[in-house]
Structure formats: C-alpha cells, structure tokens
Short mmCIF file of C-alpha atoms in Angstrom, two decimals:
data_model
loop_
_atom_site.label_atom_id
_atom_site.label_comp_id
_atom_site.label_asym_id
_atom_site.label_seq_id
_atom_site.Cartn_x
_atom_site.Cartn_y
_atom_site.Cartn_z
CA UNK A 291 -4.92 23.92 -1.10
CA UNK A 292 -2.57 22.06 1.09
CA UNK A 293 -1.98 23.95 4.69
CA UNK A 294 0.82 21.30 6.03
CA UNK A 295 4.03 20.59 4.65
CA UNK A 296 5.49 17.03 6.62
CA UNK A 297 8.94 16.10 6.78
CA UNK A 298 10.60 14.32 6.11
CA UNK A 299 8.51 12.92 3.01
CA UNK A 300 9.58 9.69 3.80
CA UNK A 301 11.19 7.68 7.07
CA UNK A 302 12.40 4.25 7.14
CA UNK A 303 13.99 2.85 10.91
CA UNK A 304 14.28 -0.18 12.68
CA UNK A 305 12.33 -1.84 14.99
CA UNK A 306 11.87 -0.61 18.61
CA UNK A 307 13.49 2.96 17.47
CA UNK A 308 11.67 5.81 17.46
CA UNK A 309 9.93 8.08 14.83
CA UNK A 310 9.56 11.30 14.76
CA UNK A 311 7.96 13.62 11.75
CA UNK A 312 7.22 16.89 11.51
CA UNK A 313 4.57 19.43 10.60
CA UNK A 314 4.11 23.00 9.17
CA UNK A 315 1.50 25.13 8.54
CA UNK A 316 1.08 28.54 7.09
CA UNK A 317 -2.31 30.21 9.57
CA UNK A 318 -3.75 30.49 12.92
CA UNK A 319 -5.42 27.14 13.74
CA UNK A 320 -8.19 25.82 16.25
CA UNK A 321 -6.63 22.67 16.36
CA UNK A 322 -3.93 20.01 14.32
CA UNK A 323 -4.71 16.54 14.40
CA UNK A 324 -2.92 13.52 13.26
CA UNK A 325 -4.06 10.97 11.01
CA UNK A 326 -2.54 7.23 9.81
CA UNK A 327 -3.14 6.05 6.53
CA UNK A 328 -2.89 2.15 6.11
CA UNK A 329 -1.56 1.66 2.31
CA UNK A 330 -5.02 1.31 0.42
CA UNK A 331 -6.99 1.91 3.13
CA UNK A 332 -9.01 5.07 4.78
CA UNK A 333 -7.49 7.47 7.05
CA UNK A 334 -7.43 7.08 10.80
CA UNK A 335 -7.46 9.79 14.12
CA UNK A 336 -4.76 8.98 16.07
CA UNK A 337 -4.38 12.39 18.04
CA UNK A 338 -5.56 16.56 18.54
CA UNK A 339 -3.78 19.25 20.10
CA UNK A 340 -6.06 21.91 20.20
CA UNK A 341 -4.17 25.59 20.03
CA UNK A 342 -3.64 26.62 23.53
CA UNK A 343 -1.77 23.26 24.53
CA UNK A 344 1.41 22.52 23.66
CA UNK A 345 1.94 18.66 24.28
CA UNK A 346 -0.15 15.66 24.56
CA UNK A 347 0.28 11.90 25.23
CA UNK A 348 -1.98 9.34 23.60
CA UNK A 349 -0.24 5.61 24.46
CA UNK A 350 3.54 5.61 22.38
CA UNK A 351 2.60 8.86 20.56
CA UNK A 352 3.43 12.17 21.54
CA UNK A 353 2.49 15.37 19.41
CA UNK A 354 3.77 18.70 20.48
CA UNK A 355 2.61 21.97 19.04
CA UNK A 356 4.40 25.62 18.71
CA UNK A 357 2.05 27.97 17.61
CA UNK A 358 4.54 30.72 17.65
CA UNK A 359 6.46 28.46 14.78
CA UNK A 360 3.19 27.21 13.25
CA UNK A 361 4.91 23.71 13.64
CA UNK A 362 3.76 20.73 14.88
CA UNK A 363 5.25 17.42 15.75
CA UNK A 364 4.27 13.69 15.88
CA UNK A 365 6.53 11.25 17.95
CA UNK A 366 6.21 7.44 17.73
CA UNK A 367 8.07 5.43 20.79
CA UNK A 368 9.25 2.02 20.39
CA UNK A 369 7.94 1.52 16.60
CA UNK A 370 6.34 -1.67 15.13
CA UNK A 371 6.14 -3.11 11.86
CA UNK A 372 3.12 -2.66 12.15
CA UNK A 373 3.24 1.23 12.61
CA UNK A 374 3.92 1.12 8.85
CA UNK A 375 1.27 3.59 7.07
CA UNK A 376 1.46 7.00 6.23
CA UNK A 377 1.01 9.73 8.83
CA UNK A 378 -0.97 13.40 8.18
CA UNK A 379 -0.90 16.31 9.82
CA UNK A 380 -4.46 18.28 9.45
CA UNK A 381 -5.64 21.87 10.65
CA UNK A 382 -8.54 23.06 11.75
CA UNK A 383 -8.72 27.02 10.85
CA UNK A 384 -11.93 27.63 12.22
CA UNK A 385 -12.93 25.14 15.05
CA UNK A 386 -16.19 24.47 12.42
CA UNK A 387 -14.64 21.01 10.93
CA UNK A 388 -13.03 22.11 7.66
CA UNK A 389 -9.82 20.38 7.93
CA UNK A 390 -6.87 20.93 5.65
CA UNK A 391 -4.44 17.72 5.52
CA UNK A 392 -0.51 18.21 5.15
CA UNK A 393 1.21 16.42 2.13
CA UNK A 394 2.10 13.63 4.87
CA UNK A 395 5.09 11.74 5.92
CA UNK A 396 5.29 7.86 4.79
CA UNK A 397 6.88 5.45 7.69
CA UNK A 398 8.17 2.42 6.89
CA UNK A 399 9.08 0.52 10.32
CA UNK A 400 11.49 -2.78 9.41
CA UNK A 401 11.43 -6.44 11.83
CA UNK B 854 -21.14 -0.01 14.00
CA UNK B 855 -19.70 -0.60 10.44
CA UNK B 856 -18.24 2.38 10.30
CA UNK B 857 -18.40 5.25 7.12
CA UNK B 858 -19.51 2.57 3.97
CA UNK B 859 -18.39 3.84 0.12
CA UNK B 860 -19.79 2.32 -2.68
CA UNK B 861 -18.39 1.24 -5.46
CA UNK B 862 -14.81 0.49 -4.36
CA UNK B 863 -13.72 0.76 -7.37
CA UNK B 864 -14.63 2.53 -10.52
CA UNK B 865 -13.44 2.26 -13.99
CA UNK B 866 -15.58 3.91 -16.46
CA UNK B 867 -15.21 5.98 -20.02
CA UNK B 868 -14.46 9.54 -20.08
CA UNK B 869 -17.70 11.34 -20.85
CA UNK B 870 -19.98 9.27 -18.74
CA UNK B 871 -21.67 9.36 -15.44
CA UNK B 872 -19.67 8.55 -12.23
CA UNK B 873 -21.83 8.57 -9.08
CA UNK B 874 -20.07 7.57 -5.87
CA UNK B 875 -22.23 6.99 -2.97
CA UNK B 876 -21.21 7.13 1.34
CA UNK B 877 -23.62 5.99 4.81
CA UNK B 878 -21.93 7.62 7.10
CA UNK B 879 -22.02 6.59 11.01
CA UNK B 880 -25.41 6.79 12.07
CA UNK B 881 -25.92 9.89 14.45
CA UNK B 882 -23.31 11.59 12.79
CA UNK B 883 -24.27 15.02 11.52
CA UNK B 884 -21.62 15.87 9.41
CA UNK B 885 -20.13 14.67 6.00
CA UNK B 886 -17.52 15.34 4.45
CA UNK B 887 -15.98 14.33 0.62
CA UNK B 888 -12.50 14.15 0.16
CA UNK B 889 -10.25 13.58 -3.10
CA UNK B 890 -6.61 11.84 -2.85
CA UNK B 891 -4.75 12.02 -5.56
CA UNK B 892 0.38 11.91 -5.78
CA UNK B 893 -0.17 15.51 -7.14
CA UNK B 894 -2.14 17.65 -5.22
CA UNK B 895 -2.67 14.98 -1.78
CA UNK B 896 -5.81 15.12 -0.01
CA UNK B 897 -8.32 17.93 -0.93
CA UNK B 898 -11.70 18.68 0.94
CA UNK B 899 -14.31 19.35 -1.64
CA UNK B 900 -17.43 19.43 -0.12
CA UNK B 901 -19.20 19.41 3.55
CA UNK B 902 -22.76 18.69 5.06
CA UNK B 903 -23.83 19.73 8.47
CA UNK B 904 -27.66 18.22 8.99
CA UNK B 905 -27.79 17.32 5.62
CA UNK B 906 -26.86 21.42 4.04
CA UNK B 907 -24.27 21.80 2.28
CA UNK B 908 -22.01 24.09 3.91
CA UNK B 909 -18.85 24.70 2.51
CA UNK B 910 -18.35 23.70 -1.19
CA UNK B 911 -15.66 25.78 -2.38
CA UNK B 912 -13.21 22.15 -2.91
CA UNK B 913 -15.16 21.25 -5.14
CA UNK B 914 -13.23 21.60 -8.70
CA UNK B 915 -16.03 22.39 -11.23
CA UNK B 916 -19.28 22.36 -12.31
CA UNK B 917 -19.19 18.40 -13.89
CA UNK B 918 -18.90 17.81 -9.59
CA UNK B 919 -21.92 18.06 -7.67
CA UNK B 920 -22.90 16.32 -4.11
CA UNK B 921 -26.08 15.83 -2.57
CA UNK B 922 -27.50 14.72 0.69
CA UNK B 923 -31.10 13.56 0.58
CA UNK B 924 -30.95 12.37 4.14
CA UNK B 925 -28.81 11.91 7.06
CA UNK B 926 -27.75 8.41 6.22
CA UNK B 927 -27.01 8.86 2.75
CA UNK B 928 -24.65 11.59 0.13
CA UNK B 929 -23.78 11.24 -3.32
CA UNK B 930 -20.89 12.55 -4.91
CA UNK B 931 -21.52 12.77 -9.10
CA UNK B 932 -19.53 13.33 -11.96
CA UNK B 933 -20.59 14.51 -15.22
CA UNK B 934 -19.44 14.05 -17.93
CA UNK B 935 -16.09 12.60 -16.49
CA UNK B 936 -12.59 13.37 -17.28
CA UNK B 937 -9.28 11.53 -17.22
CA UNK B 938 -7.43 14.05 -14.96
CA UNK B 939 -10.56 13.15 -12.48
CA UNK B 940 -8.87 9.70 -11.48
CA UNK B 941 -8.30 9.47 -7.95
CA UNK B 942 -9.60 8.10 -4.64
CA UNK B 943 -12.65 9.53 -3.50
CA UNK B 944 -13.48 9.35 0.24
CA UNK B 945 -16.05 9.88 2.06
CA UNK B 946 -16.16 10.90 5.85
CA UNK B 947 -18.28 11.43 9.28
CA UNK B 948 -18.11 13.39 12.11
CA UNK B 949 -20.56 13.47 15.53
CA UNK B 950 -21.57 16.53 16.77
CA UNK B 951 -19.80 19.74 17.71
CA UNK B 952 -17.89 18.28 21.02
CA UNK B 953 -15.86 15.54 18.80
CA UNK B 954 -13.48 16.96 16.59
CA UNK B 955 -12.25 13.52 15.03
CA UNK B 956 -13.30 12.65 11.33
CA UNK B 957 -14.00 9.21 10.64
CA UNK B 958 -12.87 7.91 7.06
CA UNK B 959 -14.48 5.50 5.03
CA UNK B 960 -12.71 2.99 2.53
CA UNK B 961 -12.61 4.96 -0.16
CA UNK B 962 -13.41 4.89 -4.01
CA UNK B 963 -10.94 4.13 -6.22
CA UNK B 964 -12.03 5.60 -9.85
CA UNK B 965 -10.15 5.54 -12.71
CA UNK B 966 -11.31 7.43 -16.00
CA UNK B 967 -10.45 6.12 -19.29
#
C-alpha cells in the first residue's frame, strides 16, 4: 500500500527556476525521506527529515515537514537539466527501515 | 564499492516457468530489502532481511513469491510458476546498520512475463 500521495504528478519548468513538489501521508512517521529516480535507473537518497524537525538544507534542496498536516515538501533551487528524474517521497512508520514510497512526482527541467 | 548488484537485468521468460532474480548488496550492510515497481500500484516493499532473517514479509503478493538469504552477501527473490500480471521491475536494496537510515538501490530487474 502506498502511504504518499506527490503532487503535482508531473512538473515541467525552465532552467534556473525552481521546483517545488509536494508530499502527503496518511500516519505518524519516524522519518520521510526523499528519493530521485533517474529514468531506467535505481532510486537515489537525496534527503531525511526525521519527525521532530521541521526543515533541512542539503546543497539546492530544501525539504520541510508539518507533522500536524502529515505533509511534506521537497524544494529544488536553481534547477538543471540535469535534475530531470523522478522524485519520491518515503515514510518510515516505525524507525525499523520499512519504508513506504509515495506515488512520486516526475520533473522534467528544460535548457 | 560497486554498489547493490542485480542480476539478470533483464528477464523475459514464459508464463509458468521459474524466474529467480538474484542481489549482493553493499558489503557490511545488514539489511536487504526487495522492492517491486510497477504504473499501477508504484513501488511496493515485499520483503526485508536484517542479518540475513527475514523480517517483515507481508509485501510479498503470494505464495508463487518466495526470497531467501543464504548469507550476508547474497538474496534471491523466486517466482514460481510465473504470471503475466507479475511483469515489473524488481529491485533490490541495502542498508548499514541502525544509525543510517538511507536505502541504497540497486539497478534493478526488468522482467517481463509472456
């Protein structure tokens, strides 16, 4: 079963502008993490909140978290063609590994 | 490191017959996880390994599924007898130990079921 719905399903933006997507989940959490998904290819971490933070910086990303909303959400600054992938929101219910990935948000970042 | 390595990449087989897929995940990783990827249902845990136990195997769809880990630097993941609706991308991943929460994907298997 799928914990996170994204939105929007799909972006598509220029160059240098910035991305933002958009998580929801449905239960208490230990953690949300964000994953990138190259087309064809594996997914990769890119980023954890854990539950009792509510924003965190890693390079051009930025992922807030409202646990009072059960929302979560993944900013990209100054995007790059090569930012292109799909991007997941997962949950960690427990804090003992079993994540549960959101239906994800495809970005498509034009030159 | 290599990083998580799935074998075959792809798969294209006869419904009815054996599928085994096979992952290495990072060595001194002690966790290992299958996933399935499919447009309808997205990505679906269906079975996990903490020091080589199976711990959590309630993903996994029915009984033609079953995963084993013989060793720390080895899992299976086997289908029989395979069905057409059980086309999808199969991935494999690792984890370190409990202080590192980030999963680390392998390439994935691409099977298709004829």
């Amino acid at each position: 079963s799928q914990q996170g719905e994204e939105d929007p399903q799909a972006l598509s933006i220029q160059e240098g502008e910035n991305a933002t997507m958009n998580c929801s989940y449905k239960t208490s959490i230990n953690n949300l993490q964000w994953y990138r998904q190259n087309s064809g290819r594996g997914l990769v971490h890119l980023i954890l909140i854990r539950s009792n933070e509510r924003e965190k910086h890693s390079g051009r990303l930025r992922v807030t978290l409202d646990t009072s909303k059960k929302s979560s959400s993944l900013l990209i600054t100054a995007s790059r063609a090569a930012d292109t992938a799909s991007y997941f929101c997962a949950t960690d219910n427990t804090g003992f590994q079993k994540l549960v990935f959101g239906t994800g948000t495809r970005l498509l970042v034009s030159p | 490191d290599a990083g998580v390595i799935q074998s075959p990449r792809h798969e294209v087989t006869e419904m009815g017959q054996e599928v085994t897929l096979r992952c290495k995940p990072i060595s001194g990783h002690n966790s290992l996880f299958w996933y399935r990827q499919t447009m309808m249902r997205g990505l679906e845990l269906l079975i996990y390994f903490n020091n080589n136990v199976p711990i959590d195997d309630s993903g996994m769809p029915e009984d033609r599924f079953s995963a084993k880990m013989p060793n720390a630097s080895f899992s299976t993941l086997k289908i029989q007898p395979s069905e057409p609706r059980d086309s999808a991308v199969y991935f494999c991943a690792s984890r370190g130990d409990r202080s590192s929460y980030e999963q680390y994907f392998g390439p994935g298997t691409r099977l298709t079921v004829t």
